[in-house]
JSON list of C-alpha atoms in Angstrom, two decimals:
[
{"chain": "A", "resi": 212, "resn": "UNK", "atom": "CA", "xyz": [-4.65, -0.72, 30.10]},
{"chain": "A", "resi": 213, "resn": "UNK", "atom": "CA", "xyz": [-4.18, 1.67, 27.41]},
{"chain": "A", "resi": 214, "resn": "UNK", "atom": "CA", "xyz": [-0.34, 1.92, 26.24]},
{"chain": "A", "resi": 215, "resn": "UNK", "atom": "CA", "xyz": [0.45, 5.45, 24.63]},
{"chain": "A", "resi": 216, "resn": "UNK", "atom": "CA", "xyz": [3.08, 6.07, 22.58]},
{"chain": "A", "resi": 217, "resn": "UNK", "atom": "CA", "xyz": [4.90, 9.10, 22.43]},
{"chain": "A", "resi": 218, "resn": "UNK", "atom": "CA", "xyz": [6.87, 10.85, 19.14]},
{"chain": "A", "resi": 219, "resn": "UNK", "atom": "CA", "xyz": [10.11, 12.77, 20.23]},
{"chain": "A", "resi": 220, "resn": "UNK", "atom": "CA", "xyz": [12.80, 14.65, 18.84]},
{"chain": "A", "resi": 221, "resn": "UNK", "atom": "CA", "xyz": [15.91, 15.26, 19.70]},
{"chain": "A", "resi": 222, "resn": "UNK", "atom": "CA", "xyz": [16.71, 19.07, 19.82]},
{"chain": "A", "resi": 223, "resn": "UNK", "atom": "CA", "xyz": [19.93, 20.01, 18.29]},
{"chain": "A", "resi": 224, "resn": "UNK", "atom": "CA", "xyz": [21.61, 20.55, 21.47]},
{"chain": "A", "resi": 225, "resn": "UNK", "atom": "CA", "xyz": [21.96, 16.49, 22.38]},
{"chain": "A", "resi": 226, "resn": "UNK", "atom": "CA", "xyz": [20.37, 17.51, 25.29]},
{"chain": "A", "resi": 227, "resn": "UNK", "atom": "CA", "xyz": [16.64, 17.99, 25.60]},
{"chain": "A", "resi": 228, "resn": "UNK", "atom": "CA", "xyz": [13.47, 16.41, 23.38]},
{"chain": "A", "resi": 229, "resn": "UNK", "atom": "CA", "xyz": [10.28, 17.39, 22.53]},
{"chain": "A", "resi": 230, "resn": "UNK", "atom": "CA", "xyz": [7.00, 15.92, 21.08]},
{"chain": "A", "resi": 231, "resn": "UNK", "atom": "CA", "xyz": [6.37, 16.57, 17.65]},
{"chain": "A", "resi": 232, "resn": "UNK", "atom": "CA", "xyz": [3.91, 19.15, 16.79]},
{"chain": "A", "resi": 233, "resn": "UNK", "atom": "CA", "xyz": [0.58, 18.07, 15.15]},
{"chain": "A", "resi": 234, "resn": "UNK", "atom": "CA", "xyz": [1.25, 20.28, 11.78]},
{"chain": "A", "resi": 235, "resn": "UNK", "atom": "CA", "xyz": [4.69, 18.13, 12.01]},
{"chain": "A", "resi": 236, "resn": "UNK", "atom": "CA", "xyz": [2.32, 14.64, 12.38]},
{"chain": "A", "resi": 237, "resn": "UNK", "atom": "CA", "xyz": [-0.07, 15.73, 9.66]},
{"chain": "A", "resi": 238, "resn": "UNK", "atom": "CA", "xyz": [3.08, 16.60, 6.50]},
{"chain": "A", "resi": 239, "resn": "UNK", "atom": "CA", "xyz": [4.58, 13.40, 7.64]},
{"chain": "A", "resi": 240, "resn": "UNK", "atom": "CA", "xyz": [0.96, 11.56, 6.79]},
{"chain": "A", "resi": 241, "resn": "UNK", "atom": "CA", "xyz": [0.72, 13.64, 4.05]},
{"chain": "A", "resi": 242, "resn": "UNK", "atom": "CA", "xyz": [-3.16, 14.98, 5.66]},
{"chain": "A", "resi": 243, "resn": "UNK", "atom": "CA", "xyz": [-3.73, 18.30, 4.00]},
{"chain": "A", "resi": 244, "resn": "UNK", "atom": "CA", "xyz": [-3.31, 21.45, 5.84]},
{"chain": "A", "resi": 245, "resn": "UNK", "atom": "CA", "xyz": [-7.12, 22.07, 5.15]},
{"chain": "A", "resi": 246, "resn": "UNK", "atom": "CA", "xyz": [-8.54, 19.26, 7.12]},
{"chain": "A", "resi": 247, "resn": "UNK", "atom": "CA", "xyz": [-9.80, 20.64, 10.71]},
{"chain": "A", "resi": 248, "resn": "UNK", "atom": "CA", "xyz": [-10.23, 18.58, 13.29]},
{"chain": "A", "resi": 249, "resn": "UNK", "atom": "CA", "xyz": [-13.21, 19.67, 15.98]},
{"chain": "A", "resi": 250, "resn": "UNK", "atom": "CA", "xyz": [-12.19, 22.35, 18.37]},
{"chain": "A", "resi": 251, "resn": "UNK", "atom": "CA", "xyz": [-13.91, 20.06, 20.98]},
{"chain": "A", "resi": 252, "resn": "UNK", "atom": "CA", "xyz": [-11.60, 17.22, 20.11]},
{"chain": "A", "resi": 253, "resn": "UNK", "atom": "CA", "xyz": [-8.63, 17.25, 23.01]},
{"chain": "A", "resi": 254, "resn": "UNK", "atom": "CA", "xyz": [-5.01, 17.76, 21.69]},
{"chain": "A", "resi": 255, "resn": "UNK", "atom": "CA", "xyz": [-4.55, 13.88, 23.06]},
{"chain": "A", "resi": 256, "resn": "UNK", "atom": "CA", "xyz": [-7.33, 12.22, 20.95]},
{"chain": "A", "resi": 257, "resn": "UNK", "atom": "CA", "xyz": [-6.14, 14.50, 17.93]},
{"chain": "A", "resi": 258, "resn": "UNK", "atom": "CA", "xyz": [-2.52, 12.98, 18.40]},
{"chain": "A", "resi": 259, "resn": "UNK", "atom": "CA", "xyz": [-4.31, 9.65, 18.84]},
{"chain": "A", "resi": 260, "resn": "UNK", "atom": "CA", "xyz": [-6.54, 9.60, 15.83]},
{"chain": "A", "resi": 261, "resn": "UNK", "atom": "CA", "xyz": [-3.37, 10.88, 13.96]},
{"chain": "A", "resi": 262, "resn": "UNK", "atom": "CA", "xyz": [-1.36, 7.52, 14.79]},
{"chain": "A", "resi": 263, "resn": "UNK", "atom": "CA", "xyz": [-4.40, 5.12, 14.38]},
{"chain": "A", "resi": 264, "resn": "UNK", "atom": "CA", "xyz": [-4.85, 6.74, 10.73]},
{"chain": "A", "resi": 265, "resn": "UNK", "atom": "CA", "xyz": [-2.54, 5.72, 7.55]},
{"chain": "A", "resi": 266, "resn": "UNK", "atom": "CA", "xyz": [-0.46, 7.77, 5.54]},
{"chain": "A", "resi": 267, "resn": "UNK", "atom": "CA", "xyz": [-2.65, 8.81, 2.19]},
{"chain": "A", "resi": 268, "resn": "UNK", "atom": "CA", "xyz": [0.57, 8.22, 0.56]},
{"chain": "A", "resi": 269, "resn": "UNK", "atom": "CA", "xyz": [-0.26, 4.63, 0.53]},
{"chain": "A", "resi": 270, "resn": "UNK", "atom": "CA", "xyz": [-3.89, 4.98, -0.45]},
{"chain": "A", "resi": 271, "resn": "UNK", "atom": "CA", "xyz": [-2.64, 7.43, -3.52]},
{"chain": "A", "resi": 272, "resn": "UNK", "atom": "CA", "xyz": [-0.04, 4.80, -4.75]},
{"chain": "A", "resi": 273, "resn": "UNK", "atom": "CA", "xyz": [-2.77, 1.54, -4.37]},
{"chain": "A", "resi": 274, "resn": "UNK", "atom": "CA", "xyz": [-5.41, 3.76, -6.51]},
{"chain": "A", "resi": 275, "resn": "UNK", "atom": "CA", "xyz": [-2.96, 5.17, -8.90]},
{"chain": "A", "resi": 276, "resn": "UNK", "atom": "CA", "xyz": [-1.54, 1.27, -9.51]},
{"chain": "A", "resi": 277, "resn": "UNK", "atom": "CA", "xyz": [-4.87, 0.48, -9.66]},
{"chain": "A", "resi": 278, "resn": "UNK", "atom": "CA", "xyz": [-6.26, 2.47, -12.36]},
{"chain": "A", "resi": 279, "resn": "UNK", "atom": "CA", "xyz": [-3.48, 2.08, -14.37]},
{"chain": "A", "resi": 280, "resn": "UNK", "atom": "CA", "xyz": [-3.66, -1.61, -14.87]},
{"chain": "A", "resi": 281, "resn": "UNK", "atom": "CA", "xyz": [-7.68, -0.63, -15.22]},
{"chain": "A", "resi": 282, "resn": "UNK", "atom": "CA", "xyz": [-6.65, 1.66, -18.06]},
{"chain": "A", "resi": 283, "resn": "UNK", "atom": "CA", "xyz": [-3.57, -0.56, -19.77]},
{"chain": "A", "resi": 284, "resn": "UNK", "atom": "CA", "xyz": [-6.31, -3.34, -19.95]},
{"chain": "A", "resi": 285, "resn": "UNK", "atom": "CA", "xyz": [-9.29, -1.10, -20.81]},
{"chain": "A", "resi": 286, "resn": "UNK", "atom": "CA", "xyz": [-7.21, 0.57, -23.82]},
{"chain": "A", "resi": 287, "resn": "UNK", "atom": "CA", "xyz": [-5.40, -2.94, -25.12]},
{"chain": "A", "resi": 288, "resn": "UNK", "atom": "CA", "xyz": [-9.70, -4.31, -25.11]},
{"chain": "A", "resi": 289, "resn": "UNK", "atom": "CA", "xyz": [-10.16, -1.12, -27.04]},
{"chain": "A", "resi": 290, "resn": "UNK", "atom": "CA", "xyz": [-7.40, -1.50, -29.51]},
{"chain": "A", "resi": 291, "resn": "UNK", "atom": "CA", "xyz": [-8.46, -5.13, -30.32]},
{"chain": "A", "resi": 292, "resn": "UNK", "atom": "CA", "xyz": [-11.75, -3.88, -30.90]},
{"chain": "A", "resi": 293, "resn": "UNK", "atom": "CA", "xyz": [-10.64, -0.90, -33.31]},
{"chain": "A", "resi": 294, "resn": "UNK", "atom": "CA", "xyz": [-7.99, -0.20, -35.27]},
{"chain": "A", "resi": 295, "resn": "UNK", "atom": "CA", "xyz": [-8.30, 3.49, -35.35]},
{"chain": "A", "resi": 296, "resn": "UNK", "atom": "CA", "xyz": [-6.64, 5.60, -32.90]},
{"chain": "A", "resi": 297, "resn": "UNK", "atom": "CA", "xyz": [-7.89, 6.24, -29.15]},
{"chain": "A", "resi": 298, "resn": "UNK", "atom": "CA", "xyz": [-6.77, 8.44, -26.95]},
{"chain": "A", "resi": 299, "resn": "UNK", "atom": "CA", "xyz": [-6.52, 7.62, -23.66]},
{"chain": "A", "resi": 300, "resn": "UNK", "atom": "CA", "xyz": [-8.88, 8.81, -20.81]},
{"chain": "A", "resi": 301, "resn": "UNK", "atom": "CA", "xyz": [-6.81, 10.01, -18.77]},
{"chain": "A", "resi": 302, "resn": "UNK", "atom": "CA", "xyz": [-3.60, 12.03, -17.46]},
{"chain": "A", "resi": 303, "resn": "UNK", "atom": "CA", "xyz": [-0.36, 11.65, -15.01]},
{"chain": "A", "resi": 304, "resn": "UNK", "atom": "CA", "xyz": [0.16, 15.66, -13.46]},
{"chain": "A", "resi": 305, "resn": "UNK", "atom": "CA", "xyz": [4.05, 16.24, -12.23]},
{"chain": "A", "resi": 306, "resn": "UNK", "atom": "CA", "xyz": [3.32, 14.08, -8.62]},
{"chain": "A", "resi": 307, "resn": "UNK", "atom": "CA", "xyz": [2.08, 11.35, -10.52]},
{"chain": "A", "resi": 308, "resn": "UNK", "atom": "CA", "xyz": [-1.59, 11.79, -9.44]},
{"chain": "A", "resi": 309, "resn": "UNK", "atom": "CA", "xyz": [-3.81, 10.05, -12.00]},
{"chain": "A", "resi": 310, "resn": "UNK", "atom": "CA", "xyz": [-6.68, 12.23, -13.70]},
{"chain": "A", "resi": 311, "resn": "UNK", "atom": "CA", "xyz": [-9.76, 11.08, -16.06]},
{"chain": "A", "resi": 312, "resn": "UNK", "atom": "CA", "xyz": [-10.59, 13.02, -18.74]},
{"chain": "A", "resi": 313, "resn": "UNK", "atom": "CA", "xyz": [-14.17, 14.05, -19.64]},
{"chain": "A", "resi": 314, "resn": "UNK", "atom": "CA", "xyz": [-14.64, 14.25, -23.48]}
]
């Protein structure tokens, strides 16, 4: 048996509920408005593949963690190695999203 779950809220009235809307779903995931899903795909298996997925939030912060402790290492190795100054590879932009540099 397949258990659904369902996503409601609560209209300001106190009275009545609704489901939350799939563009709702997707900023709360943080998909980006210009993913399309199939038009074949039913509005229930869209809803569906939406709560079986996980936020990209969390896969941003692992990989941005990630290559900065990659980097720290990578430029303390480098400094060791030479005593002249390196820049570093890459750059932070205002959300925090890591960038490499090509040189």
């Amino acid at each position: 048996m397949q258990i659904r779950e369902q996503v409601y809220v609560l209209h300001p009235d106190k009275q009545h509920w609704r489901l939350l809307t799939v563009s709702e779903i997707r900023r709360i995931f943080g998909i980006p408005e210009n993913f399309k899903f199939s038009v074949h795909i039913a509005l229930w298996r869209i809803y569906e593949q939406i709560g079986q997925s996980t936020c990209g939030r969390v896969f941003r912060a692992f990989a941005n963690e990630i290559a900065r402790i990659f980097f720290k290492s990578n430029l303390r190795e480098s400094l060791l190695h030479h005593q002249e100054e390196v820049s570093q590879p890459f750059a932070l932009d205002a959300d925090g999203q890591m960038h490499l540099l090509m040189y």
